[in-house]
Amino acid sequence: MSNNKRRRAVVAGGGVALSALTGLFTNIVTSRASWTVGAVVVVLVIAGIAVAIIGTTLESSAPEASLASLDRGSEAASGRRPPSRPRPSAVSQHGTGNKSTQIGGDATISTGMPGGYVVLSLAVVAASAVGVLLVALRFAPSASPVPTLTNTTTATTVMSSGPALVTEDLRYEITAAHLRDREVRISATPHGQPEPGLTYWFFVEVDYGTAYIEYYPHLVLSGHSTPFDVQVPAKADLKFPRTGRIYGLTDDQSKEADILRHRSNSNKNDFFVKPPGQPVSDPVKLPF
C-alpha cells in the first residue's frame, strides 16, 4: 500500500473516531440522549468496515490478476507455450521494519498498514459508537406518568369579619288586654339571656298622684312567654291608673317580694314604696 493510501486510511479511521467521540461529548455536555448522533455513527462505522473488507479483498486479488495478464501476453507474442516450471515447495519471508516481502509462486507483495488492522480499528470505533447509543438510552428521560385527579373535600372555616356577638341581657316585651270586669290578661315575651343572680317579677304599679306610687308584687316569671291574668279587689278604686312592669330582683329583694305577696290578703304592708329592683321592660297600662 502506498503512502497516499496509508494516509487516507488513517484520515478515514480518525474521522470515524472523531465522530464517535463527538457524539459521546455531546451526550455528556448537554445531559441529553444523543439518539441521532449515535445512530448515524453506527451506520458510518458499519459502512467503513464493509468498504475496508472490500478494499482488502480487491488488493489481495489484484497482483494475481496482473501476473496472469502478463503471462498471457508473453505467450501470445512468442506463439508458443512456455515450458512448465515446477512449483516451489517452500516460501521464504523477509521482514524489515514495518515492511514485509512475501516470495513464492502465488505470493503478493504488500507494504504499509495491513487491511486487517484497519478493520480492527473500525470495529473498535463501532463499539464506541454503540456505547454512545447505550449511554443515550440509559439516561433518556422516562415518560412522565399521567397525574391522577383525586376529588378531595377541603373543609374551610369562614372567619367572620364582623364584631363578636354580644349576649344581650334578658328583657321582656309585655302587652295587656281587657279580659272581664276588673281583670286583664298579660302576655310577656322574653328576649336575651337571664342575668345571673336576678329573679324576674311582674309588678302592678298604682299611681296615686303627687309622685306617690305603690309597687305590688304579683308573679315570678319563668322566662317563657306564658300568658297570665291579673285581678284587682272589688273594693279597689279604679280611678287611679294602674300599670304593669317587670323587674329583676336580687335574692334579698326577691325574698322580700315573696313575703309581701303573701300579705296581699290582709291588704296591710303588702307593697314596695320605691322601685323594687332593676326594670327589664317598659310599663304598660292595664285596661281594667
Coordinates of C-alpha atoms in Angstrom, one line a residue:
M1 CA 0.0 0.0 0.0
S2 CA 1.4 3.4 -1.0
N3 CA 1.9 6.3 1.4
N4 CA -1.1 8.1 0.0
K5 CA -3.3 5.1 0.7
R6 CA -1.9 4.8 4.2
R7 CA -2.7 8.5 4.9
R8 CA -6.2 8.1 3.5
A9 CA -6.8 5.0 5.8
V10 CA -5.5 7.0 8.8
V11 CA -7.6 10.0 7.9
A12 CA -10.7 7.8 7.4
G13 CA -10.2 6.0 10.7
G14 CA -9.6 9.2 12.5
G15 CA -12.7 10.8 11.1
V16 CA -14.9 8.0 12.2
A17 CA -13.3 8.0 15.7
L18 CA -13.8 11.8 15.9
S19 CA -17.4 11.3 15.0
A20 CA -17.9 8.8 17.8
L21 CA -16.1 10.9 20.3
T22 CA -18.2 14.0 19.3
G23 CA -21.4 12.0 19.9
L24 CA -20.1 11.0 23.4
F25 CA -19.0 14.5 24.2
T26 CA -22.4 15.9 23.1
N27 CA -24.2 13.5 25.3
I28 CA -22.1 14.3 28.4
V29 CA -22.1 18.1 28.0
T30 CA -25.8 18.5 27.2
S31 CA -27.0 15.8 29.5
R32 CA -29.4 14.6 26.8
A33 CA -29.7 11.4 24.9
S34 CA -27.9 11.9 21.6
W35 CA -30.1 9.5 19.6
T36 CA -29.4 10.8 16.1
V37 CA -25.7 11.2 16.5
G38 CA -25.3 7.6 17.9
A39 CA -27.4 6.1 15.1
V40 CA -25.5 8.0 12.3
V41 CA -22.1 7.0 13.8
V42 CA -23.1 3.3 13.9
V43 CA -24.2 3.4 10.3
L44 CA -21.0 5.2 9.2
V45 CA -18.8 2.7 11.0
I46 CA -20.6 -0.3 9.6
A47 CA -20.2 1.2 6.1
G48 CA -16.5 1.8 6.8
I49 CA -16.0 -1.8 7.9
A50 CA -17.7 -3.0 4.7
V51 CA -15.5 -0.7 2.5
A52 CA -12.3 -1.9 4.3
I53 CA -13.2 -5.5 3.8
I54 CA -14.0 -5.0 0.1
G55 CA -10.7 -3.0 -0.4
T56 CA -8.6 -5.7 1.3
T57 CA -10.2 -8.4 -0.9
L58 CA -9.5 -6.4 -4.1
E59 CA -5.9 -5.6 -3.1
S60 CA -5.2 -9.3 -2.4
S61 CA -6.6 -10.4 -5.8
A62 CA -5.1 -7.6 -7.9
P63 CA -1.5 -8.9 -8.1
E64 CA -2.6 -12.3 -9.2
A65 CA -4.7 -10.8 -11.9
S66 CA -1.7 -8.7 -13.1
L67 CA 0.6 -11.7 -13.2
A68 CA -1.9 -13.8 -15.2
S69 CA -2.3 -11.0 -17.7
L70 CA 1.4 -10.7 -18.2
D71 CA 1.8 -14.4 -18.8
R72 CA -1.0 -14.5 -21.4
G73 CA 0.7 -11.5 -23.2
S74 CA 4.0 -13.2 -23.4
E75 CA 2.5 -16.4 -24.8
A76 CA 0.7 -14.5 -27.4
A77 CA 3.9 -12.7 -28.5
S78 CA 6.1 -15.8 -28.8
G79 CA 3.4 -18.0 -30.3
R80 CA 4.4 -20.9 -28.2
R81 CA 3.5 -22.3 -24.8
P82 CA 6.3 -21.9 -22.3
P83 CA 7.6 -24.9 -20.6
S84 CA 6.0 -25.7 -17.4
R85 CA 8.0 -24.9 -14.3
P86 CA 7.9 -26.9 -11.1
R87 CA 6.1 -25.1 -8.2
P88 CA 8.4 -24.2 -5.5
S89 CA 8.0 -26.2 -2.4
A90 CA 8.9 -23.6 0.1
V91 CA 8.1 -20.0 0.7
S92 CA 10.5 -17.6 2.4
Q93 CA 9.7 -14.3 4.0
H94 CA 12.0 -11.5 4.9
G95 CA 10.8 -8.7 7.1
T96 CA 12.4 -5.4 7.8
G97 CA 10.8 -2.7 9.9
N98 CA 7.2 -2.2 9.1
K99 CA 7.5 -3.5 5.5
S100 CA 7.2 -7.2 4.6
T101 CA 8.0 -9.1 1.4
Q102 CA 6.5 -12.5 0.6
I103 CA 8.2 -14.6 -2.1
G104 CA 6.6 -17.7 -3.6
G105 CA 4.6 -19.0 -6.5
D106 CA 1.3 -17.2 -5.6
A107 CA 2.8 -14.5 -3.4
T108 CA 1.6 -10.9 -3.2
I109 CA 3.8 -8.1 -2.3
S110 CA 2.2 -5.5 0.1
T111 CA 3.7 -2.7 2.1
G112 CA 2.3 -0.4 4.7
M113 CA -0.6 -0.9 7.1
P114 CA -2.4 -4.3 6.7
G115 CA -6.1 -4.1 5.9
G116 CA -7.0 -6.3 9.0
Y117 CA -5.7 -3.6 11.3
V118 CA -8.0 -1.0 9.6
V119 CA -10.9 -3.4 10.1
L120 CA -10.0 -3.9 13.7
S121 CA -9.7 -0.1 14.3
L122 CA -13.1 0.5 12.7
A123 CA -14.6 -2.3 14.9
V124 CA -13.3 -0.5 18.0
V125 CA -14.8 2.7 16.8
A126 CA -18.0 1.0 16.2
A127 CA -18.0 -0.4 19.7
S128 CA -17.5 3.2 21.0
A129 CA -20.4 4.4 18.9
V130 CA -22.6 1.6 20.3
G131 CA -21.5 2.7 23.7
V132 CA -22.7 6.2 23.0
L133 CA -26.1 4.9 21.9
L134 CA -26.4 2.7 25.0
V135 CA -25.5 5.7 27.2
A136 CA -28.2 7.8 25.5
L137 CA -30.7 5.0 26.1
R138 CA -29.7 4.7 29.7
F139 CA -30.1 8.3 30.5
A140 CA -33.1 9.1 28.3
P141 CA -35.9 10.7 30.3
S142 CA -38.7 8.4 31.1
A143 CA -42.3 9.3 30.1
S144 CA -44.0 11.2 32.8
P145 CA -47.0 9.4 34.3
V146 CA -50.3 11.0 33.8
P147 CA -51.4 12.6 37.1
T148 CA -54.5 11.1 38.6
L149 CA -57.1 13.5 39.7
T150 CA -58.5 12.8 43.1
N151 CA -61.5 14.6 44.4
T152 CA -60.8 15.9 47.8
T153 CA -63.1 17.8 50.0
T154 CA -61.4 20.6 52.0
A155 CA -63.2 22.0 54.9
T156 CA -62.9 25.7 55.0
T157 CA -63.6 27.7 58.1
V158 CA -65.0 31.1 57.3
M159 CA -64.0 33.6 59.9
S160 CA -66.5 36.3 60.5
S161 CA -65.0 39.8 59.9
G162 CA -67.7 41.5 61.9
P163 CA -67.7 42.2 65.6
A164 CA -68.2 39.3 68.0
L165 CA -71.7 38.7 69.1
V166 CA -72.6 40.2 72.5
T167 CA -75.1 38.3 74.6
E168 CA -78.0 40.6 75.4
D169 CA -79.4 40.7 78.9
L170 CA -82.9 39.5 79.4
R171 CA -85.7 41.9 78.6
Y172 CA -89.4 41.5 78.3
E173 CA -92.0 42.9 75.9
I174 CA -95.4 42.9 77.6
T175 CA -98.9 43.5 76.4
A176 CA -102.2 43.8 78.3
A177 CA -105.7 43.0 77.1
H178 CA -109.0 43.5 78.9
L179 CA -110.5 40.1 79.8
R180 CA -113.5 40.9 82.0
D181 CA -114.5 43.4 84.7
R182 CA -111.5 44.2 87.0
E183 CA -109.4 41.5 85.1
V184 CA -106.8 41.8 82.4
R185 CA -104.6 39.2 80.6
I186 CA -100.9 39.8 80.3
S187 CA -98.5 38.4 77.7
A188 CA -94.8 38.7 78.4
T189 CA -92.3 37.8 75.7
P190 CA -88.6 37.4 76.8
H191 CA -85.6 38.5 74.7
G192 CA -82.0 37.7 75.6
Q193 CA -80.4 35.7 78.4
P194 CA -81.2 36.0 82.1
E195 CA -78.7 37.8 84.2
P196 CA -77.1 35.6 86.9
G197 CA -78.3 36.4 90.4
L198 CA -81.6 38.0 89.4
T199 CA -85.2 36.8 89.7
Y200 CA -87.8 38.3 87.4
W201 CA -91.1 39.5 88.9
F202 CA -94.2 41.1 87.4
F203 CA -95.4 44.1 89.5
V204 CA -98.7 46.1 89.4
E205 CA -98.0 49.8 90.0
V206 CA -100.7 52.1 91.4
D207 CA -100.1 55.8 90.8
Y208 CA -101.9 57.9 93.5
G209 CA -100.5 61.1 92.2
T210 CA -98.1 63.6 93.7
A211 CA -95.3 61.2 92.8
Y212 CA -96.5 58.6 95.1
I213 CA -96.6 55.0 93.6
E214 CA -97.1 51.7 95.3
Y215 CA -95.5 48.6 93.8
Y216 CA -97.4 45.3 94.3
P217 CA -95.5 42.0 93.6
H218 CA -97.7 39.7 91.6
L219 CA -95.9 36.8 89.9
V220 CA -92.4 35.3 89.4
L221 CA -91.7 34.8 85.7
S222 CA -90.1 31.6 84.4
G223 CA -88.5 33.1 81.3
H224 CA -91.2 31.7 79.0
S225 CA -93.9 33.7 77.2
T226 CA -96.9 32.2 79.1
P227 CA -99.9 34.5 79.4
F228 CA -101.3 35.1 82.9
D229 CA -104.2 37.0 84.4
V230 CA -104.3 40.0 86.9
Q231 CA -107.3 40.9 89.0
V232 CA -108.0 43.8 91.4
P233 CA -110.1 43.5 94.6
A234 CA -113.8 44.6 94.4
K235 CA -113.2 47.4 96.9
A236 CA -110.2 48.9 94.9
D237 CA -110.7 52.3 93.4
L238 CA -110.2 52.2 89.6
K239 CA -109.9 55.9 89.3
F240 CA -106.2 55.6 90.0
P241 CA -104.3 54.4 86.9
R242 CA -102.6 51.1 87.1
T243 CA -99.6 49.9 85.0
G244 CA -97.8 46.6 84.8
R245 CA -93.9 46.2 84.6
I246 CA -91.3 43.5 85.1
Y247 CA -88.3 44.0 87.4
G248 CA -85.2 41.9 88.0
L249 CA -84.7 41.4 91.8
T250 CA -81.7 40.2 93.7
D251 CA -82.0 37.3 96.1
D252 CA -82.8 39.6 99.1
Q253 CA -85.3 41.7 97.1
S254 CA -86.9 38.5 95.8
K255 CA -87.4 37.1 99.3
E256 CA -88.9 40.3 100.5
A257 CA -91.3 40.4 97.5
D258 CA -92.4 36.9 98.3
I259 CA -93.3 37.9 101.9
L260 CA -95.3 40.9 100.6
R261 CA -97.2 38.8 98.2
H262 CA -98.4 36.6 100.9
R263 CA -99.7 39.7 102.8
S264 CA -102.0 40.7 99.9
N265 CA -105.0 39.0 101.5
S266 CA -104.8 41.3 104.6
N267 CA -104.1 44.4 102.5
K268 CA -101.6 45.6 105.0
N269 CA -97.9 46.4 104.2
D270 CA -98.1 44.3 101.0
F271 CA -96.3 46.7 98.6
F272 CA -93.0 48.5 98.0
V273 CA -93.0 52.3 98.1
K274 CA -89.9 52.5 95.9
P275 CA -88.9 50.7 92.7
P276 CA -88.2 47.2 93.9
G277 CA -85.3 46.4 91.6
Q278 CA -83.9 46.7 88.0
P279 CA -86.6 47.3 85.4
V280 CA -86.4 44.9 82.4
S281 CA -89.5 46.0 80.5
D282 CA -91.4 49.1 79.6
P283 CA -94.5 49.9 81.6
V284 CA -97.9 49.0 80.0
K285 CA -101.2 50.4 81.1
L286 CA -103.6 47.8 82.5
P287 CA -107.1 48.2 81.0
F288 CA -109.4 47.2 83.9

